[in-house]
Amino acid sequence: MQIICNPMNTRIIIENSKSYAKIGLVTFHDFNYGSALQCFATQKYLGLKGFDCEIIERKPPRVRILGYISTAWSLFSLCLLNPKSFRIILSIFTSERRGALRITDKSESLIIGFNDSFLNIVNYSYSKLKSEARKKHFLLFLSGSDQVWKANRINLYNHYFLRFAPKYKRVSWAASFGGDVIAPYNKKKYAKFIKEYYAISVREPSAVKMVKQLSNRDATCLADPVILHNKDMWRELYKKNANTLNQGNKYILYFFLDHPSVLAIDSTMQLAQQTGYHVVSFGYMQKNIENHIDGGPWEFLSMIDGAEYVMTDSFHATVFALLFHKNFYVFDRQYVHKQSQSSRITDLLALLNLSDRYNTIHIDNNNINYSLVDDVLSTYRQEYDNFYKYIFGRLNYRYIF
């Protein structure tokens, strides 16, 4: 099979066929700003390369009770097969059903609206997906980015490991484990599933080591897909699509996905006193913060770009603060299940020589060397292009790069 470039609209078409070449993307996009935007970033990147990117979503069971039965059976069998991990499994299961903070209904509805308007989401039953995956118009399937390989996952959904697709079509796209330790009850299956990938890239340097230890496979380290597009592109997009927010007012953005630590609260109040700026929360309601704004992903970008400072426990808020050249500080997230996912932030900050921005007790006005950061981000984009060429080079497709 060969693919050629259609000069009329730059999309890739399969030779001797009316079908456009598709790439299926299995990732997260619901109820979270970072997930939605990383999904959009990959879709846009592949679109610029000439592919139709379908974001694959499993159809839920027609009868809701079947989903509950499936979850209960997964939990029971996992505990039965891993008695030594029973307490860990149960604590994670219960904590996943009581998030420390919940996004407001208004912001959640705006994220859903973003997904409906800007993401090419296609629903498949698992049997239909297995059938489609073997057809020639689907060239590859990508799993990632985001925490699709979450290390302590209870429900081990096969589609996040692309088990529905032929092995030669399985590629991980900056997949993340969400932490630096694989839960013992997941190790055997993770090792088997990862070994069967055609090509592997992961989001954190620590994940490269984990892949090697699990499967003896080499993995490429890629940054989160939101870095694929520079600040000018993101700024153009949010200005075109976001509601106007906070024009002319200087503020400290206070964006925490869980209840902030004492250090985070004290540091923010200290910074507010030093600067005289108002503290504004976004998306997630915070105690003792009078100023709050709701919004979707475009407003999320607008709020980060407009802030004088960003105080957060969010990985994606940190990445966008870097992209938009903001002064920022990151703090430990107060996970209710005590399974830390901080390695993805600390790894990134270490690479950028910005470890002093993490959990610091010293809040100052020292500026960040964004010339260095931009150089590193440019290198990250080149690494994506190199990985992209690598996977298509190995497939021996004729493609105009």
GROMACS .gro file of C-alpha atoms in nm:
model
  401
    1MET     CA    1   0.000   0.000   0.000
    2GLN     CA    2   0.119   0.352  -0.077
    3ILE     CA    3  -0.007   0.688   0.027
    4ILE     CA    4   0.029   1.007  -0.171
    5CYS     CA    5  -0.033   1.374  -0.109
    6ASN     CA    6  -0.349   1.523  -0.255
    7PRO     CA    7  -0.236   1.859  -0.403
    8MET     CA    8  -0.588   2.003  -0.384
    9ASN     CA    9  -0.628   1.999  -0.007
   10THR     CA   10  -0.298   1.855   0.124
   11ARG     CA   11  -0.471   1.560   0.289
   12ILE     CA   12  -0.316   1.220   0.246
   13ILE     CA   13  -0.507   0.981   0.023
   14ILE     CA   14  -0.454   0.611  -0.025
   15GLU     CA   15  -0.350   0.533  -0.381
   16ASN     CA   16  -0.624   0.376  -0.595
   17SER     CA   17  -0.878   0.447  -0.326
   18LYS     CA   18  -1.128   0.720  -0.242
   19SER     CA   19  -1.047   0.686   0.129
   20TYR     CA   20  -0.845   0.944   0.316
   21ALA     CA   21  -0.567   0.811   0.534
   22LYS     CA   22  -0.673   0.815   0.898
   23ILE     CA   23  -0.489   0.802   1.224
   24GLY     CA   24  -0.687   0.694   1.528
   25LEU     CA   25  -0.610   0.868   1.857
   26VAL     CA   26  -0.696   0.709   2.192
   27THR     CA   27  -0.654   0.958   2.472
   28PHE     CA   28  -0.838   1.164   2.735
   29HIS     CA   29  -1.033   1.478   2.660
   30ASP     CA   30  -1.323   1.500   2.907
   31PHE     CA   31  -1.378   1.737   3.202
   32ASN     CA   32  -1.018   1.858   3.218
   33TYR     CA   33  -0.858   2.157   3.048
   34GLY     CA   34  -0.519   1.996   2.994
   35SER     CA   35  -0.662   1.674   2.854
   36ALA     CA   36  -0.883   1.856   2.606
   37LEU     CA   37  -0.601   2.083   2.487
   38GLN     CA   38  -0.337   1.810   2.451
   39CYS     CA   39  -0.590   1.614   2.246
   40PHE     CA   40  -0.658   1.918   2.028
   41ALA     CA   41  -0.283   1.978   1.988
   42THR     CA   42  -0.221   1.627   1.849
   43GLN     CA   43  -0.525   1.645   1.623
   44LYS     CA   44  -0.408   1.978   1.480
   45TYR     CA   45  -0.049   1.856   1.433
   46LEU     CA   46  -0.161   1.548   1.240
   47GLY     CA   47  -0.407   1.759   1.042
   48LEU     CA   48  -0.125   1.989   0.935
   49LYS     CA   49   0.064   1.678   0.821
   50GLY     CA   50  -0.230   1.588   0.601
   51PHE     CA   51  -0.409   1.318   0.799
   52ASP     CA   52  -0.765   1.283   0.918
   53CYS     CA   53  -0.728   1.228   1.291
   54GLU     CA   54  -1.016   1.047   1.456
   55ILE     CA   55  -1.036   1.060   1.833
   56ILE     CA   56  -1.155   0.712   1.922
   57GLU     CA   57  -1.414   0.683   2.194
   58ARG     CA   58  -1.573   0.360   2.314
   59LYS     CA   59  -1.950   0.349   2.312
   60PRO     CA   60  -2.077   0.306   2.668
   61PRO     CA   61  -2.291   0.001   2.748
   62ARG     CA   62  -2.651   0.048   2.637
   63VAL     CA   63  -2.765  -0.049   2.983
   64ARG     CA   64  -2.581   0.144   3.257
   65ILE     CA   65  -2.600  -0.144   3.502
   66LEU     CA   66  -2.371  -0.345   3.271
   67GLY     CA   67  -2.099  -0.087   3.323
   68TYR     CA   68  -2.133  -0.117   3.701
   69ILE     CA   69  -2.122  -0.496   3.681
   70SER     CA   70  -1.808  -0.481   3.465
   71THR     CA   71  -1.638  -0.245   3.711
   72ALA     CA   72  -1.734  -0.459   4.010
   73TRP     CA   73  -1.606  -0.773   3.838
   74SER     CA   74  -1.275  -0.603   3.751
   75LEU     CA   75  -1.229  -0.495   4.112
   76PHE     CA   76  -1.317  -0.840   4.249
   77SER     CA   77  -1.089  -1.030   4.012
   78LEU     CA   78  -0.802  -0.787   4.066
   79CYS     CA   79  -0.822  -0.826   4.444
   80LEU     CA   80  -0.855  -1.205   4.410
   81LEU     CA   81  -0.544  -1.231   4.194
   82ASN     CA   82  -0.343  -0.981   4.401
   83PRO     CA   83  -0.429  -1.040   4.767
   84LYS     CA   84  -0.112  -0.866   4.888
   85SER     CA   85  -0.225  -0.545   4.716
   86PHE     CA   86  -0.585  -0.564   4.840
   87ARG     CA   87  -0.568  -0.255   5.062
   88ILE     CA   88  -0.392  -0.046   4.798
   89ILE     CA   89  -0.643  -0.147   4.530
   90LEU     CA   90  -0.941  -0.072   4.751
   91SER     CA   91  -0.807   0.267   4.865
   92ILE     CA   92  -0.739   0.376   4.507
   93PHE     CA   93  -1.080   0.255   4.391
   94THR     CA   94  -1.263   0.450   4.660
   95SER     CA   95  -1.051   0.765   4.619
   96GLU     CA   96  -1.115   0.774   4.244
   97ARG     CA   97  -1.483   0.813   4.323
   98ARG     CA   98  -1.445   1.111   4.556
   99GLY     CA   99  -1.230   1.374   4.393
  100ALA     CA  100  -1.088   1.633   4.630
  101LEU     CA  101  -1.218   1.917   4.415
  102ARG     CA  102  -1.479   1.916   4.142
  103ILE     CA  103  -1.485   2.154   3.853
  104THR     CA  104  -1.792   2.378   3.848
  105ASP     CA  105  -2.091   2.272   3.640
  106LYS     CA  106  -2.057   2.579   3.418
  107SER     CA  107  -1.689   2.514   3.341
  108GLU     CA  108  -1.758   2.146   3.283
  109SER     CA  109  -2.029   2.228   3.030
  110LEU     CA  110  -1.791   2.466   2.849
  111ILE     CA  111  -1.527   2.190   2.822
  112ILE     CA  112  -1.792   1.959   2.676
  113GLY     CA  113  -1.883   2.235   2.430
  114PHE     CA  114  -1.517   2.270   2.332
  115ASN     CA  115  -1.493   1.895   2.269
  116ASP     CA  116  -1.807   1.897   2.057
  117SER     CA  117  -1.690   2.193   1.850
  118PHE     CA  118  -1.315   2.139   1.811
  119LEU     CA  119  -1.243   1.766   1.849
  120ASN     CA  120  -1.316   1.503   1.584
  121ILE     CA  121  -1.459   1.243   1.825
  122VAL     CA  122  -1.593   0.919   1.675
  123ASN     CA  123  -1.774   0.656   1.882
  124TYR     CA  124  -1.717   0.285   1.815
  125SER     CA  125  -1.830  -0.034   1.974
  126TYR     CA  126  -1.532  -0.255   2.054
  127SER     CA  127  -1.625  -0.509   1.787
  128LYS     CA  128  -1.666  -0.235   1.524
  129LEU     CA  129  -1.334  -0.084   1.629
  130LYS     CA  130  -1.153  -0.417   1.585
  131SER     CA  131  -1.300  -0.448   1.237
  132GLU     CA  132  -1.212  -0.091   1.134
  133ALA     CA  133  -0.859  -0.117   1.273
  134ARG     CA  134  -0.772  -0.384   1.018
  135LYS     CA  135  -0.881  -0.176   0.719
  136LYS     CA  136  -0.618   0.001   0.513
  137HIS     CA  137  -0.753   0.354   0.556
  138PHE     CA  138  -0.645   0.342   0.922
  139LEU     CA  139  -0.267   0.367   0.894
  140LEU     CA  140  -0.187   0.388   1.265
  141PHE     CA  141  -0.341   0.418   1.609
  142LEU     CA  142  -0.185   0.637   1.877
  143SER     CA  143  -0.232   0.600   2.252
  144GLY     CA  144  -0.155   0.918   2.438
  145SER     CA  145  -0.067   1.169   2.543
  146ASP     CA  146  -0.188   1.216   2.900
  147GLN     CA  147  -0.208   0.940   3.160
  148VAL     CA  148  -0.342   0.665   2.935
  149TRP     CA  149  -0.107   0.416   3.106
  150LYS     CA  150  -0.187   0.537   3.457
  151ALA     CA  151   0.037   0.326   3.680
  152ASN     CA  152  -0.220   0.244   3.946
  153ARG     CA  153  -0.518   0.192   3.718
  154ILE     CA  154  -0.789  -0.033   3.857
  155ASN     CA  155  -0.992  -0.085   3.540
  156LEU     CA  156  -0.734  -0.193   3.282
  157TYR     CA  157  -0.912  -0.090   2.964
  158ASN     CA  158  -0.757  -0.268   2.670
  159HIS     CA  159  -0.826   0.012   2.424
  160TYR     CA  160  -0.577   0.243   2.601
  161PHE     CA  161  -0.313  -0.012   2.499
  162LEU     CA  162  -0.459  -0.037   2.146
  163ARG     CA  163  -0.536  -0.406   2.187
  164PHE     CA  164  -0.804  -0.379   1.918
  165ALA     CA  165  -0.546  -0.296   1.647
  166PRO     CA  166  -0.284  -0.508   1.468
  167LYS     CA  167   0.051  -0.484   1.646
  168TYR     CA  168   0.216  -0.303   1.354
  169LYS     CA  169  -0.036  -0.020   1.388
  170ARG     CA  170   0.017   0.041   1.762
  171VAL     CA  171   0.217   0.352   1.852
  172SER     CA  172   0.236   0.527   2.187
  173TRP     CA  173   0.234   0.906   2.155
  174ALA     CA  174   0.401   1.062   2.459
  175ALA     CA  175   0.205   0.825   2.681
  176SER     CA  176   0.229   0.887   3.053
  177PHE     CA  177   0.221   0.653   3.352
  178GLY     CA  178   0.127   0.950   3.571
  179GLY     CA  179   0.393   0.851   3.825
  180ASP     CA  180   0.725   0.673   3.858
  181VAL     CA  181   0.608   0.344   4.015
  182ILE     CA  182   0.393   0.076   3.851
  183ALA     CA  183   0.140  -0.079   4.087
  184PRO     CA  184   0.244  -0.441   4.149
  185TYR     CA  185  -0.091  -0.575   4.033
  186ASN     CA  186  -0.041  -0.414   3.689
  187LYS     CA  187   0.319  -0.511   3.612
  188LYS     CA  188   0.264  -0.836   3.422
  189LYS     CA  189  -0.007  -0.702   3.195
  190TYR     CA  190   0.173  -0.374   3.135
  191ALA     CA  191   0.487  -0.563   3.037
  192LYS     CA  192   0.295  -0.781   2.789
  193PHE     CA  193   0.094  -0.496   2.638
  194ILE     CA  194   0.389  -0.258   2.595
  195LYS     CA  195   0.607  -0.525   2.435
  196GLU     CA  196   0.354  -0.555   2.154
  197TYR     CA  197   0.377  -0.192   2.043
  198TYR     CA  198   0.524  -0.109   1.705
  199ALA     CA  199   0.689   0.212   1.833
  200ILE     CA  200   0.699   0.367   2.179
  201SER     CA  201   0.727   0.724   2.299
  202VAL     CA  202   0.657   0.843   2.653
  203ARG     CA  203   0.614   1.181   2.816
  204GLU     CA  204   0.863   1.171   3.101
  205PRO     CA  205   1.229   1.063   3.127
  206SER     CA  206   1.134   0.846   3.424
  207ALA     CA  207   0.889   0.661   3.197
  208VAL     CA  208   1.171   0.569   2.957
  209LYS     CA  209   1.332   0.372   3.240
  210MET     CA  210   1.001   0.216   3.337
  211VAL     CA  211   0.937   0.093   2.983
  212LYS     CA  212   1.285  -0.058   2.973
  213GLN     CA  213   1.238  -0.232   3.307
  214LEU     CA  214   0.895  -0.364   3.214
  215SER     CA  215   0.947  -0.475   2.856
  216ASN     CA  216   1.315  -0.436   2.769
  217ARG     CA  217   1.198  -0.199   2.493
  218ASP     CA  218   1.357   0.136   2.413
  219ALA     CA  219   1.129   0.439   2.428
  220THR     CA  220   1.162   0.790   2.291
  221CYS     CA  221   1.092   1.071   2.536
  222LEU     CA  222   0.858   1.336   2.396
  223ALA     CA  223   0.714   1.638   2.574
  224ASP     CA  224   0.342   1.693   2.614
  225PRO     CA  225   0.178   1.759   2.272
  226VAL     CA  226   0.067   2.111   2.368
  227ILE     CA  227   0.428   2.223   2.304
  228LEU     CA  228   0.386   2.125   1.937
  229HIS     CA  229   0.238   2.471   1.878
  230ASN     CA  230   0.402   2.793   1.988
  231LYS     CA  231   0.254   3.069   2.199
  232ASP     CA  232   0.157   3.274   1.894
  233MET     CA  233  -0.064   2.997   1.758
  234TRP     CA  234  -0.227   2.930   2.096
  235ARG     CA  235  -0.278   3.302   2.150
  236GLU     CA  236  -0.437   3.346   1.807
  237LEU     CA  237  -0.673   3.056   1.877
  238TYR     CA  238  -0.791   3.166   2.220
  239LYS     CA  239  -0.835   3.529   2.110
  240LYS     CA  240  -1.054   3.408   1.827
  241ASN     CA  241  -1.263   3.173   2.041
  242ALA     CA  242  -1.254   3.282   2.408
  243ASN     CA  243  -1.483   3.522   2.585
  244THR     CA  244  -1.311   3.843   2.691
  245LEU     CA  245  -1.182   3.807   3.047
  246ASN     CA  246  -1.022   4.044   3.297
  247GLN     CA  247  -0.899   4.305   3.050
  248GLY     CA  248  -0.665   4.552   3.213
  249ASN     CA  249  -0.671   4.399   3.562
  250LYS     CA  250  -0.352   4.257   3.708
  251TYR     CA  251  -0.405   3.930   3.890
  252ILE     CA  252  -0.247   3.615   4.028
  253LEU     CA  253  -0.405   3.305   3.876
  254TYR     CA  254  -0.477   3.050   4.149
  255PHE     CA  255  -0.540   2.723   3.964
  256PHE     CA  256  -0.543   2.407   4.176
  257LEU     CA  257  -0.701   2.074   4.086
  258ASP     CA  258  -0.704   1.961   4.449
  259HIS     CA  259  -0.712   2.145   4.779
  260PRO     CA  260  -0.393   2.354   4.792
  261SER     CA  261  -0.126   2.272   5.049
  262VAL     CA  262  -0.054   2.506   5.338
  263LEU     CA  263   0.266   2.607   5.159
  264ALA     CA  264   0.073   2.693   4.841
  265ILE     CA  265  -0.181   2.901   5.031
  266ASP     CA  266   0.078   3.088   5.237
  267SER     CA  267   0.299   3.152   4.934
  268THR     CA  268   0.007   3.293   4.734
  269MET     CA  269  -0.102   3.521   5.015
  270GLN     CA  270   0.258   3.638   5.057
  271LEU     CA  271   0.281   3.715   4.685
  272ALA     CA  272  -0.052   3.902   4.690
  273GLN     CA  273   0.071   4.118   4.978
  274GLN     CA  274   0.401   4.190   4.801
  275THR     CA  275   0.241   4.286   4.470
  276GLY     CA  276  -0.104   4.414   4.560
  277TYR     CA  277  -0.256   4.194   4.287
  278HIS     CA  278  -0.591   4.024   4.325
  279VAL     CA  279  -0.597   3.644   4.349
  280VAL     CA  280  -0.835   3.483   4.100
  281SER     CA  281  -0.939   3.117   4.092
  282PHE     CA  282  -1.052   2.954   3.770
  283GLY     CA  283  -1.268   2.650   3.694
  284TYR     CA  284  -1.233   2.495   4.039
  285MET     CA  285  -1.386   2.682   4.332
  286GLN     CA  286  -1.138   2.753   4.611
  287LYS     CA  287  -1.207   2.839   4.973
  288ASN     CA  288  -1.123   3.192   5.085
  289ILE     CA  289  -1.074   3.316   4.727
  290GLU     CA  290  -1.331   3.587   4.655
  291ASN     CA  291  -1.262   3.626   4.285
  292HIS     CA  292  -1.361   3.329   4.068
  293ILE     CA  293  -1.408   3.286   3.692
  294ASP     CA  294  -1.553   2.993   3.500
  295GLY     CA  295  -1.462   2.903   3.146
  296GLY     CA  296  -1.364   2.642   2.892
  297PRO     CA  297  -1.022   2.555   2.745
  298TRP     CA  298  -0.990   2.878   2.546
  299GLU     CA  299  -1.067   3.084   2.855
  300PHE     CA  300  -0.817   2.870   3.048
  301LEU     CA  301  -0.545   2.980   2.805
  302SER     CA  302  -0.660   3.341   2.821
  303MET     CA  303  -0.642   3.340   3.200
  304ILE     CA  304  -0.289   3.198   3.204
  305ASP     CA  305  -0.166   3.437   2.936
  306GLY     CA  306  -0.320   3.737   3.112
  307ALA     CA  307  -0.187   3.657   3.460
  308GLU     CA  308   0.107   3.828   3.624
  309TYR     CA  309   0.174   3.508   3.820
  310VAL     CA  310   0.044   3.153   3.798
  311MET     CA  311   0.021   2.948   4.118
  312THR     CA  312  -0.077   2.588   4.049
  313ASP     CA  313  -0.052   2.214   4.111
  314SER     CA  314  -0.143   2.141   3.748
  315PHE     CA  315   0.097   1.993   3.495
  316HIS     CA  316  -0.074   2.153   3.195
  317ALA     CA  317  -0.110   2.491   3.364
  318THR     CA  318   0.267   2.474   3.421
  319VAL     CA  319   0.336   2.390   3.056
  320PHE     CA  320   0.118   2.674   2.928
  321ALA     CA  321   0.277   2.913   3.178
  322LEU     CA  322   0.608   2.819   3.019
  323LEU     CA  323   0.472   2.863   2.667
  324PHE     CA  324   0.330   3.206   2.750
  325HIS     CA  325   0.644   3.320   2.939
  326LYS     CA  326   0.469   3.368   3.272
  327ASN     CA  327   0.612   3.391   3.620
  328PHE     CA  328   0.487   3.078   3.796
  329TYR     CA  329   0.522   2.851   4.098
  330VAL     CA  330   0.417   2.486   4.123
  331PHE     CA  331   0.321   2.300   4.438
  332ASP     CA  332   0.263   1.939   4.536
  333ARG     CA  333  -0.086   1.822   4.458
  334GLN     CA  334  -0.270   1.691   4.763
  335TYR     CA  335  -0.379   1.358   4.615
  336VAL     CA  336  -0.654   1.189   4.814
  337HIS     CA  337  -0.523   0.844   4.713
  338LYS     CA  338  -0.163   0.932   4.810
  339GLN     CA  339  -0.029   0.808   4.476
  340SER     CA  340   0.196   1.096   4.375
  341GLN     CA  341   0.214   1.199   4.011
  342SER     CA  342   0.464   1.478   4.066
  343SER     CA  343   0.743   1.322   3.856
  344ARG     CA  344   0.594   1.457   3.533
  345ILE     CA  345   0.629   1.812   3.668
  346THR     CA  346   0.963   1.773   3.845
  347ASP     CA  347   1.116   1.600   3.540
  348LEU     CA  348   1.010   1.887   3.316
  349LEU     CA  349   1.131   2.160   3.550
  350ALA     CA  350   1.466   1.983   3.599
  351LEU     CA  351   1.519   1.974   3.221
  352LEU     CA  352   1.458   2.350   3.211
  353ASN     CA  353   1.675   2.429   3.515
  354LEU     CA  354   1.364   2.552   3.696
  355SER     CA  355   1.349   2.315   3.990
  356ASP     CA  356   1.351   2.616   4.221
  357ARG     CA  357   0.996   2.690   4.100
  358TYR     CA  358   0.865   2.373   4.267
  359ASN     CA  359   0.746   2.375   4.629
  360THR     CA  360   0.962   2.675   4.706
  361ILE     CA  361   0.936   2.862   5.034
  362HIS     CA  362   1.097   3.169   4.875
  363ILE     CA  363   0.864   3.371   4.652
  364ASP     CA  364   1.056   3.640   4.466
  365ASN     CA  365   1.030   3.849   4.151
  366ASN     CA  366   1.326   3.699   3.970
  367ASN     CA  367   1.247   3.655   3.603
  368ILE     CA  368   1.284   3.324   3.419
  369ASN     CA  369   1.535   3.289   3.136
  370TYR     CA  370   1.276   3.231   2.864
  371SER     CA  371   1.533   3.239   2.588
  372LEU     CA  372   1.663   2.908   2.725
  373VAL     CA  373   1.310   2.772   2.770
  374ASP     CA  374   1.218   2.857   2.409
  375ASP     CA  375   1.530   2.685   2.281
  376VAL     CA  376   1.441   2.371   2.474
  377LEU     CA  377   1.079   2.381   2.352
  378SER     CA  378   1.202   2.420   1.995
  379THR     CA  379   1.417   2.110   2.044
  380TYR     CA  380   1.112   1.924   2.178
  381ARG     CA  381   0.919   2.010   1.860
  382GLN     CA  382   1.201   1.876   1.647
  383GLU     CA  383   1.198   1.554   1.849
  384TYR     CA  384   0.829   1.511   1.764
  385ASP     CA  385   0.906   1.558   1.395
  386ASN     CA  386   1.188   1.305   1.420
  387PHE     CA  387   0.960   1.049   1.586
  388TYR     CA  388   0.689   1.113   1.328
  389LYS     CA  389   0.936   1.050   1.045
  390TYR     CA  390   1.070   0.745   1.224
  391ILE     CA  391   0.734   0.569   1.251
  392PHE     CA  392   0.644   0.638   0.890
  393GLY     CA  393   0.994   0.554   0.770
  394ARG     CA  394   0.971   0.214   0.933
  395LEU     CA  395   0.633   0.158   0.771
  396ASN     CA  396   0.800   0.226   0.436
  397TYR     CA  397   0.525   0.458   0.316
  398ARG     CA  398   0.597   0.705   0.038
  399TYR     CA  399   0.522   1.037   0.199
  400ILE     CA  400   0.620   1.398   0.130
  401PHE     CA  401   0.765   1.537   0.453
   0.00000   0.00000   0.00000
